[in-house]
Coordinates of C-alpha atoms in Angstrom, one line a residue:
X25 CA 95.8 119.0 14.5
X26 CA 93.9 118.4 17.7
X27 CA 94.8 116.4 20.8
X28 CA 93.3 112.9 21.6
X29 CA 95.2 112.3 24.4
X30 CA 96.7 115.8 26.3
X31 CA 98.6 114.5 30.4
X32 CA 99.8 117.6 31.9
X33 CA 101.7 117.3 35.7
X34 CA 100.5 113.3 35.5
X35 CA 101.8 111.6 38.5
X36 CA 101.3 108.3 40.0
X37 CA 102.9 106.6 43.2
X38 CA 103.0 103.3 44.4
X39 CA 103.8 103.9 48.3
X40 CA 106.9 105.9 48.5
X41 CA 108.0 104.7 44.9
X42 CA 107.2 107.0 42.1
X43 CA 106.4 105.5 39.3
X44 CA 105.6 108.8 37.0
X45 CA 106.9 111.9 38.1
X46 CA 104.8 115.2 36.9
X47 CA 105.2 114.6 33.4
X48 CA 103.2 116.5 30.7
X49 CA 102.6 115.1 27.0
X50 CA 100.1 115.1 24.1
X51 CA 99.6 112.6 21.7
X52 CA 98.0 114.8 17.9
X53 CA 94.9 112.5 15.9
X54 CA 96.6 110.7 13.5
X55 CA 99.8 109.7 14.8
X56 CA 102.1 106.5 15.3
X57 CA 103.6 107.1 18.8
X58 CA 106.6 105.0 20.1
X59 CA 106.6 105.0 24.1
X60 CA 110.1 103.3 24.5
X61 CA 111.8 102.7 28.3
X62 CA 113.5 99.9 30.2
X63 CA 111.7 97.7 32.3
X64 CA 109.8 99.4 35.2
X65 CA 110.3 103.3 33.6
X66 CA 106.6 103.9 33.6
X67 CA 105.8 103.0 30.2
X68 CA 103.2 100.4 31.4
X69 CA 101.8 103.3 34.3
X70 CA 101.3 105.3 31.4
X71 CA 99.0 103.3 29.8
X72 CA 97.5 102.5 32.4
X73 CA 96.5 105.9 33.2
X74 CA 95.0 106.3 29.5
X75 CA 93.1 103.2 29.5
X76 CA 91.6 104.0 33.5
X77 CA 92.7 101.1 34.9
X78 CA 94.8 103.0 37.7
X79 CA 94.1 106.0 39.6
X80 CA 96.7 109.2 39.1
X81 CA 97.2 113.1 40.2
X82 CA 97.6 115.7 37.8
X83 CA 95.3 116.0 34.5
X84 CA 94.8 113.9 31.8
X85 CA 92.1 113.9 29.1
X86 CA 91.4 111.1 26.6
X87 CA 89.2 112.3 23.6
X88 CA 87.9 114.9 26.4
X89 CA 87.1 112.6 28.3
X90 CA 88.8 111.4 32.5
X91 CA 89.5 107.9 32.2
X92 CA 88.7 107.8 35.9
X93 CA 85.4 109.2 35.8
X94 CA 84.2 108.3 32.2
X95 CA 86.0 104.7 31.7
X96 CA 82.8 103.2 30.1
X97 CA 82.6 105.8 27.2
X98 CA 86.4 106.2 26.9
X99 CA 86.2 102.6 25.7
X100 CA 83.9 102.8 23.2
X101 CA 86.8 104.8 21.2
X102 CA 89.6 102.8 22.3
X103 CA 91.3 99.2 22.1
X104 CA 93.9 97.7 23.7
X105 CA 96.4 94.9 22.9
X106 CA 98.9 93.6 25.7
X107 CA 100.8 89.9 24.8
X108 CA 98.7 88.9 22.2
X109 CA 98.7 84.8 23.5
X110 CA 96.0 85.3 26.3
X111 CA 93.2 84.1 24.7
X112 CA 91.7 81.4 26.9
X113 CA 93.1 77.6 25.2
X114 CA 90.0 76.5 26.0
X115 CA 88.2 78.9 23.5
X116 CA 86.3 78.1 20.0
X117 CA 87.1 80.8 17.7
X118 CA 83.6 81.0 17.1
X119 CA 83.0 81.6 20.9
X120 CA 85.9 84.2 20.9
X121 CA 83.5 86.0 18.3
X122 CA 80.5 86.0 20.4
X123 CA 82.3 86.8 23.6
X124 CA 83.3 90.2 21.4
X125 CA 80.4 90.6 20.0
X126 CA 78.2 90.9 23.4
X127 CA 80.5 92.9 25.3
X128 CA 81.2 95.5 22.5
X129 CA 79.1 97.9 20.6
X130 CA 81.0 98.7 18.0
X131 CA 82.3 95.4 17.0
X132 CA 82.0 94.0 13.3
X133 CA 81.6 90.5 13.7
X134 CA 81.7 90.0 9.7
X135 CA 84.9 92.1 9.3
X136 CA 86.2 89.9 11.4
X137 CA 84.8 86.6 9.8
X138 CA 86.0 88.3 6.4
X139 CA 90.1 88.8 7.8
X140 CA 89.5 85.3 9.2
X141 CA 88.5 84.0 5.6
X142 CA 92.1 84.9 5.0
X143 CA 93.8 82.4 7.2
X144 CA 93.6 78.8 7.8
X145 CA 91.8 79.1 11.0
X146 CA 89.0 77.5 11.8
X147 CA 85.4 78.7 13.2
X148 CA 84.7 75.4 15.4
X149 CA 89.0 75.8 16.0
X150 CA 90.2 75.9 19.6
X151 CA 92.5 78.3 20.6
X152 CA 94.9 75.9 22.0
X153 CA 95.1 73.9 19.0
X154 CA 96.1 76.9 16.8
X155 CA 100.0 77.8 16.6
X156 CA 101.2 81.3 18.0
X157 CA 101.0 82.8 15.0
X158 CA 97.0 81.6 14.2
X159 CA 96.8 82.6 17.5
X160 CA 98.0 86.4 16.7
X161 CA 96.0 86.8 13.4
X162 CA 92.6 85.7 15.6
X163 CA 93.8 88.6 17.9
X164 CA 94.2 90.7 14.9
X165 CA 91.2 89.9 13.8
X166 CA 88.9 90.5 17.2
X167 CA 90.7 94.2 17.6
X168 CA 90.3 95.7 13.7
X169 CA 86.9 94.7 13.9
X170 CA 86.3 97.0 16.1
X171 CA 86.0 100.2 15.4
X172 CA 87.6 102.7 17.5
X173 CA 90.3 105.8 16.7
X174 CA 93.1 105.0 19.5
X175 CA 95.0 101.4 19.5
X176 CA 97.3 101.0 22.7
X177 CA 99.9 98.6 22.2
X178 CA 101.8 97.0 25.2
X179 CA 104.6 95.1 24.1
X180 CA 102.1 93.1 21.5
X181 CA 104.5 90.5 19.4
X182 CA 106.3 89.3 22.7
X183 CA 107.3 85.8 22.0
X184 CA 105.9 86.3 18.0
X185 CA 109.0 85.0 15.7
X186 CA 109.9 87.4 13.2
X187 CA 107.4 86.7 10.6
X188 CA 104.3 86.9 12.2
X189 CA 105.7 90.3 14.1
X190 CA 106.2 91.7 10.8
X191 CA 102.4 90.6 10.0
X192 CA 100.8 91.9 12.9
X193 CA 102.5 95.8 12.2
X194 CA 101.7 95.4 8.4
X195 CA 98.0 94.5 9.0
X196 CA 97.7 97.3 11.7
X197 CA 99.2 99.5 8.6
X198 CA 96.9 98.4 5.7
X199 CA 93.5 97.8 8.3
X200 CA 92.9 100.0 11.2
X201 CA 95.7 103.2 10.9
X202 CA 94.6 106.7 9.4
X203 CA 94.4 110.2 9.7
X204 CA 92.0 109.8 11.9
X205 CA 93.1 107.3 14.3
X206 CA 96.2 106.9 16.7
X207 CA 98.5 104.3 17.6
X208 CA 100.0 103.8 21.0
X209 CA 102.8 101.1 21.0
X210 CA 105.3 100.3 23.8
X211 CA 107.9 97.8 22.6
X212 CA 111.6 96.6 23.0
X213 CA 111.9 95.2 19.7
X214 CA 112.3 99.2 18.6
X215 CA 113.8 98.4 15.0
X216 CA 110.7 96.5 13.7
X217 CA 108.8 99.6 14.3
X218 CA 111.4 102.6 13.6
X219 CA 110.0 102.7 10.1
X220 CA 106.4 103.3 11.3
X221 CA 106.7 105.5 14.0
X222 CA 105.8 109.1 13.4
X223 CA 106.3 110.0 17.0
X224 CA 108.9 109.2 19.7
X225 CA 108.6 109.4 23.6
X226 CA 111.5 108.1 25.4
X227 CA 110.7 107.3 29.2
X228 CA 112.8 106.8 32.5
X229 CA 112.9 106.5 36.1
X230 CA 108.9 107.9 35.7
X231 CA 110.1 110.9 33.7
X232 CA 109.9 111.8 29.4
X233 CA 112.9 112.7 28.8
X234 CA 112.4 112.5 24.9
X235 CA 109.3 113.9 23.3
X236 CA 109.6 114.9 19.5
X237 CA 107.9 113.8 16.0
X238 CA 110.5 111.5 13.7
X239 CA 110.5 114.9 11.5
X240 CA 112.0 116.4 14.2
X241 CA 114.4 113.8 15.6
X242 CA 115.8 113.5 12.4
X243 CA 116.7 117.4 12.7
X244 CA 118.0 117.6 15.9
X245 CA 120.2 114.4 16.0
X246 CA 122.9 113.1 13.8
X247 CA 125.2 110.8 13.8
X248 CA 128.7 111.3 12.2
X249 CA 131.6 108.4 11.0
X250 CA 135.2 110.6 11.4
X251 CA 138.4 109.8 10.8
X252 CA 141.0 109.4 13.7
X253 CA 142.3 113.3 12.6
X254 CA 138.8 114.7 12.7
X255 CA 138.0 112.6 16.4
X256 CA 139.4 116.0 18.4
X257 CA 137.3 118.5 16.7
X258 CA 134.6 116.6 17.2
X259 CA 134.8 115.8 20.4
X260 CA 134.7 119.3 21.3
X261 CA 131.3 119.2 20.0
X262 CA 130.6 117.6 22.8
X263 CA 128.7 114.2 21.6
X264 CA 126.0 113.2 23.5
X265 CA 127.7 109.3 22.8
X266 CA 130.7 107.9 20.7
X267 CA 131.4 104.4 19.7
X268 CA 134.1 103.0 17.4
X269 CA 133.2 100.6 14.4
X270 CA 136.3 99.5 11.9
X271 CA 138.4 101.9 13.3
X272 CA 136.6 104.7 12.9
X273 CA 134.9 106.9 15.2
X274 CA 131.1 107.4 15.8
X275 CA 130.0 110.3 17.5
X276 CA 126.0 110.9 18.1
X277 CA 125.3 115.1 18.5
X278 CA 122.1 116.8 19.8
X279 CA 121.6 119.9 17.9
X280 CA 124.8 120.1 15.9
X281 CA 124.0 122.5 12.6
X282 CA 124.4 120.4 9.0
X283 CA 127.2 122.0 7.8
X284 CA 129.4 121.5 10.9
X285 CA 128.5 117.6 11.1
X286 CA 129.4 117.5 7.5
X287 CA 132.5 118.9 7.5
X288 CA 133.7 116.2 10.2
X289 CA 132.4 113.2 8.4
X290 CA 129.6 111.0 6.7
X291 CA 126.5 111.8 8.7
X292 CA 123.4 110.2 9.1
X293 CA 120.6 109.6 11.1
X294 CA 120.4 107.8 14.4
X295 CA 119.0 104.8 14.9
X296 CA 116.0 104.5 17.5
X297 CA 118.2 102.2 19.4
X298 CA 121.0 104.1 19.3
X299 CA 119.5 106.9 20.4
X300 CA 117.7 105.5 23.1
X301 CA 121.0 104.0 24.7
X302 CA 122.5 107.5 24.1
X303 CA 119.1 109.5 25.7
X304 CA 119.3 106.7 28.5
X305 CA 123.1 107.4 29.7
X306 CA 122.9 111.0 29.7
X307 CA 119.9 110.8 31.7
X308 CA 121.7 109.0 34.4
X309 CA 125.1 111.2 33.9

């Protein structure tokens, strides 16, 4: 499986504030990769740093390529999605589709006309006279006509009600993802994409703290519902978090064998939100 994406000792500081600390991460063709943070953990630096729009120390390599150096090819292979309302209101759709059209080579104007047909936007529409949603399906259909093999998502269904959210990931499911290509998403709305992930790469205060495949999360972590006689065994397990929910106990473990976690109680897998609050407080302990 090779590497599109390999950072090793990436850095970047803003002054005397560090906003990445010497982290080191790969991202395999293919892959469905979750970079989930709080506000101002790097997550944004990161991408940043992929797409060449920020200086950095340390390596990083983008389909072999230094985003510093080699910006223009880099983006010939890869697209990038931030709040998907910025279209100009003053835009035809039309114009939106020649704008694309002259500025990328590898854009598809009638796949795009084609995923339009699908809607009830119109060609001679402006933007600002289409609702949020039309507004996300024209974005949709600008970025899957193009054909690249990495899709770097910043926080793209901010403001989207849940609907059109659930669109946007299916279409990015059924149109642009295969074993070929990779998908970069940062997001806070972490359960509408749990189910699509294949990757995970928790982030904070500049440093990974979290970087595992979902095959491997679900390994490593489990989450166990014991009774108030089982909470004192368990806690000498030493959870990594515990919560209580209808009077029974909830305790999240890191690396605690099958059988063990069975015998205390029902187990199951951890949420990605769980998780992450879990990941987050141990991180600061």
């Amino acid at each position: 499986m090779s590497n599109i994406v390999t950072a090793r000792s990436l850095a970047k500081s803003y002054g005397a504030f560090d906003a990445l600390k010497s982290v080191d991460f790969s991202i395999p063709r293919g892959r469905i990769v979750g970079l989930i943070g709080p506000n101002g953990a790097g997550k944004t630096t990161v991408l940043k740093a992929i797409l060449g729009l920020t200086t950095f120390d340390g390596h990083l390599d983008v389909f072999g390529l230094d985003p510093q150096k080699d910006r223009h090819r880099l983006m010939q292979k890869v697209c990038f999605i931030a709040d998907v309302a910025v279209l100009p209101r003053w835009l035809k759709v039309s114009q939106a589709l020649d704008f694309v059209e002259g500025v990328h080579p590898r854009f598809d104007r009638a796949k795009a006309e084609r995923f339009l047909q699908k809607t009830k936007i119109n060609l001679g529409s402006k933007v600002g006279h289409l609702s949020k949603g039309m507004v996300t399906q024209l974005h949709l259909a600008l970025v899957l006509a193009i054909d690249v093999e990495l899709l770097v998502l910043d926080e793209p269904t901010l403001g989207l009600d849940i609907l059109y959210r659930k669109e946007f990931y299916q279409e990015l499911l059924s149109e642009f993802f295969d074993e070929n290509r990779s998908i970069i998403v940062t997001t806070h709305q972490v359960e509408e994409v749990e189910n699509l992930l294949t990757d995970l790469m928790f982030i904070k205060d500049g440093k990974i703290i979290l970087d595992s495949s979902m095959d491997d999360v679900s390994e490593r972590f489990v989450e166990v519902m014991v009774n108030k006689e089982h909470a004192e065994q368990a806690l000498s397990y030493k959870p990594i978090a515990q919560r209580e929910v209808f009077g029974r106990h909830v305790f999240l473990f890191d690396g605690l064998d099958h059988d063990t976690a069975q015998s205390l109680g029902d187990t199951h897998r951890p949420s990605i939100s769980d998780l992450f609050v879990a990941k987050m407080k141990e991180a600061t302990a």
